[in-house]
Coordinates of C-alpha atoms in Angstrom, one line a residue:
Chain A
I548 CA 100.9 116.2 112.6
A549 CA 99.9 114.5 116.3
G550 CA 100.2 111.1 116.3
I551 CA 101.9 108.1 116.7
T552 CA 105.2 107.5 115.2
Q553 CA 107.0 104.2 114.8
A554 CA 110.7 103.4 113.5
P555 CA 111.8 102.1 111.5
T556 CA 109.5 101.3 108.7
S557 CA 111.0 98.2 108.1
Q558 CA 113.9 96.2 109.1
I559 CA 115.7 92.8 107.9
L560 CA 117.3 91.1 110.7
A561 CA 119.6 88.0 111.0
A562 CA 118.2 85.2 113.0
G563 CA 119.8 86.4 117.0
R564 CA 120.2 89.5 116.8
R565 CA 118.5 92.2 119.1
M566 CA 116.7 94.7 117.8
T567 CA 114.4 97.7 119.4
L568 CA 111.2 99.2 117.5
R569 CA 110.8 103.1 118.4
C570 CA 107.1 104.1 119.4
T571 CA 106.8 108.0 120.6
Q572 CA 103.3 109.8 121.0
D573 CA 102.5 113.6 121.2
M574 CA 98.6 112.9 122.7
R575 CA 99.5 112.9 125.8
H576 CA 97.8 109.5 126.1
N577 CA 98.0 107.6 129.5
A578 CA 97.9 104.1 127.6
M579 CA 100.0 102.3 124.6
Y580 CA 100.0 99.7 123.0
W581 CA 102.1 97.3 120.8
Y582 CA 100.4 94.7 118.4
R583 CA 101.3 92.2 115.5
Q584 CA 99.4 91.6 112.7
D585 CA 100.0 88.1 110.9
L586 CA 97.6 87.3 107.8
G587 CA 94.8 84.7 108.9
L588 CA 95.4 86.1 112.6
G589 CA 94.5 89.5 112.8
L590 CA 96.0 92.0 115.4
R591 CA 97.0 90.1 118.9
L592 CA 98.3 92.3 121.8
I593 CA 102.3 91.7 122.5
H594 CA 102.6 93.8 125.4
Y595 CA 100.7 97.3 127.3
S596 CA 101.4 100.6 129.7
N597 CA 98.4 101.7 131.2
T598 CA 100.1 104.8 132.4
A599 CA 103.7 105.4 132.6
G600 CA 105.9 103.0 134.7
T601 CA 103.5 100.2 134.3
T602 CA 103.4 97.7 131.8
G603 CA 101.5 94.3 131.0
K604 CA 101.4 91.1 128.9
G605 CA 99.6 90.9 126.3
E606 CA 98.2 87.3 124.2
V607 CA 101.7 87.1 122.7
P608 CA 104.0 88.4 125.1
D609 CA 106.5 85.8 125.0
G610 CA 110.1 86.9 122.8
Y611 CA 109.2 90.7 123.6
S612 CA 109.8 92.9 126.6
V613 CA 108.7 96.7 126.9
S614 CA 109.6 99.9 129.1
R615 CA 107.4 103.1 129.5
A616 CA 109.7 105.5 131.3
N617 CA 108.1 108.0 130.3
T618 CA 104.5 109.1 128.7
D619 CA 105.5 109.5 124.8
D620 CA 108.4 106.5 124.6
F621 CA 107.2 102.7 124.4
P622 CA 109.8 100.5 122.8
L623 CA 109.5 96.9 121.9
T624 CA 112.4 95.2 121.8
L625 CA 113.4 91.7 120.7
A626 CA 115.9 90.1 122.6
S627 CA 117.1 87.6 120.6
A628 CA 114.7 87.5 116.9
V629 CA 113.4 84.1 115.6
P630 CA 111.9 83.8 111.8
S631 CA 108.5 83.6 114.0
Q632 CA 109.0 87.1 115.0
T633 CA 108.7 88.5 111.2
S634 CA 105.4 90.7 111.0
V635 CA 104.1 94.1 110.9
Y636 CA 104.3 95.7 114.1
F637 CA 101.9 98.4 114.9
C638 CA 101.7 100.1 118.1
A639 CA 98.7 102.4 119.4
S640 CA 97.7 104.9 121.8
S641 CA 94.4 105.4 123.9
D642 CA 93.3 108.1 126.5
Y643 CA 92.5 105.0 128.6
A644 CA 89.2 107.4 129.6
G645 CA 87.1 104.2 129.6
G646 CA 84.6 103.7 126.8
G647 CA 85.7 100.7 125.6
G648 CA 89.3 101.7 124.3
E649 CA 89.8 103.1 121.1
L650 CA 93.1 103.5 119.5
F651 CA 94.7 105.3 117.6
F652 CA 97.5 103.1 115.5
G653 CA 101.0 104.1 113.9
E654 CA 101.6 103.5 110.5
G655 CA 103.4 100.3 111.5
S656 CA 107.1 98.6 111.3
R657 CA 107.5 95.8 108.8
L658 CA 110.3 93.6 110.2
T659 CA 111.4 90.4 108.8
V660 CA 113.6 87.9 110.7
L661 CA 115.7 85.5 108.3
Chain B
Q559 CA 86.8 78.5 119.2
K560 CA 88.0 82.1 118.3
E561 CA 86.3 85.0 120.5
V562 CA 85.8 86.8 117.3
E563 CA 84.9 85.8 113.9
Q564 CA 85.3 87.5 110.8
D565 CA 84.8 86.3 107.2
P566 CA 88.2 87.5 105.6
G567 CA 86.8 88.0 102.1
P568 CA 88.1 89.1 99.6
L569 CA 84.8 90.9 98.4
S570 CA 84.7 93.0 95.3
V571 CA 81.6 94.8 94.9
P572 CA 80.9 97.6 92.3
E573 CA 80.8 101.3 92.7
G574 CA 77.4 102.3 94.0
A575 CA 76.6 99.0 95.7
I576 CA 75.4 98.4 99.3
V577 CA 78.2 96.8 101.3
S578 CA 77.8 94.4 104.4
L579 CA 80.5 93.4 106.6
N580 CA 79.8 91.1 109.3
C581 CA 81.7 89.7 112.7
T582 CA 80.1 86.8 115.2
Y583 CA 81.2 86.7 118.8
S584 CA 81.0 83.9 121.3
N585 CA 81.7 85.9 124.4
S586 CA 78.1 87.6 126.2
A587 CA 79.7 90.0 128.4
F588 CA 81.4 91.8 124.6
Q589 CA 79.9 95.6 125.3
Y590 CA 81.8 97.7 123.5
F591 CA 81.8 97.3 119.6
M592 CA 84.1 98.8 117.2
W593 CA 85.0 99.0 113.4
Y594 CA 88.3 100.0 112.4
R595 CA 89.3 100.6 108.9
Q596 CA 92.8 99.9 107.3
Y597 CA 94.1 100.9 103.8
S598 CA 96.9 99.1 102.3
R599 CA 100.5 99.1 104.6
K600 CA 98.6 101.3 107.0
G601 CA 97.7 101.5 110.4
P602 CA 94.1 100.9 111.3
E603 CA 92.1 104.1 112.1
L604 CA 88.7 103.9 114.3
L605 CA 85.8 104.1 111.6
M606 CA 82.8 103.3 114.1
Y607 CA 81.8 102.6 117.9
T608 CA 79.2 101.6 119.6
Y609 CA 78.3 100.8 123.4
S610 CA 75.7 98.2 124.1
S611 CA 73.2 96.9 121.5
G612 CA 71.2 98.8 118.8
N613 CA 72.6 101.1 115.3
K614 CA 74.6 103.7 115.4
E615 CA 74.8 105.8 111.8
D616 CA 77.3 107.5 110.5
G617 CA 77.7 109.3 107.0
R618 CA 77.3 106.2 104.6
F619 CA 78.7 103.8 107.2
T620 CA 76.2 102.0 109.8
A621 CA 77.1 99.6 112.3
Q622 CA 74.4 97.3 113.6
V623 CA 75.0 95.3 117.1
D624 CA 72.5 92.0 118.0
K625 CA 73.7 91.1 121.4
S626 CA 71.0 88.4 121.2
S627 CA 72.6 86.7 118.2
K628 CA 76.0 87.7 118.7
Y629 CA 76.2 89.5 115.8
I630 CA 77.5 92.9 114.4
S631 CA 77.5 94.4 111.0
L632 CA 79.1 97.7 109.6
F633 CA 76.8 99.2 106.4
I634 CA 78.4 101.1 103.7
R635 CA 76.3 102.8 101.8
D636 CA 76.8 103.8 98.0
S637 CA 80.4 102.5 98.4
Q638 CA 83.3 104.3 96.9
P639 CA 86.5 103.0 95.5
S640 CA 88.2 104.9 98.2
D641 CA 86.1 102.7 100.6
S642 CA 88.7 99.6 99.3
A643 CA 90.2 99.2 102.6
T644 CA 90.5 96.0 105.2
Y645 CA 87.7 96.6 107.7
L646 CA 88.7 94.8 111.2
C647 CA 86.3 94.5 113.8
A648 CA 86.8 94.9 117.4
M649 CA 85.2 94.0 120.7
S650 CA 85.2 94.2 124.3
A651 CA 83.5 93.1 127.6
K652 CA 85.5 95.9 129.6
S653 CA 86.7 99.6 129.2
G654 CA 90.5 99.8 127.9
A655 CA 92.0 98.6 124.9
N656 CA 94.1 96.3 126.7
N657 CA 90.7 93.8 126.9
L658 CA 90.2 94.2 123.3
F659 CA 89.4 91.5 120.7
F660 CA 89.8 91.8 116.7
G661 CA 88.7 89.8 113.9
T662 CA 91.2 89.3 111.2
G663 CA 89.5 91.6 108.5
T664 CA 87.6 91.9 105.7
R665 CA 89.3 93.0 103.0
L666 CA 87.1 95.3 100.3
T667 CA 87.6 96.1 97.0
V668 CA 84.7 99.0 95.2
I669 CA 85.6 98.6 91.9
P670 CA 85.1 101.9 89.7

């Protein structure tokens, strides 16, 4: 089934540890995004990539880094996790053909930092 | 002031009821408006998309945009238990999802 695949689906992590959330899409979309979703705050954009080889900062980029070596993969790295990074993380993609940003989301990665 | 305001609910209705979900916004430049549906422990999925003002209908769902009032609505007719989900509004001034602002979501439960 075509779409976005995220891994892991759930993870408990000790504070200070490094963690990479993986995201792969098979729709050949140009643009990819990482969001975090927190109760009462909704979806907030962490980082985005409009095309392979480029990345940009979203609303809440601090403590996170991304890379976009190819069209399909867009990993999100927490260099040194802190408890405030406990959240549900969603990867998304769009074909960036204009038209206001119709996003296709993955199933999410639930991260708990203790 | 948040760019997009959405009542978090929760909202509970009996099966068959008409549901009205709403968002207000502050940026008059917004011209792309979307509604996403998110089932529990799943990712959001696009439900309705509207450009500029007006209405759009798709089956039991109708999206309305009133730019003069900075107000958008999603109506669900003949609501079903399968409509139980969180509904997120989203909007942007420019094309491209990196310019998208989301509401916090309204949790809806349709009771059989």
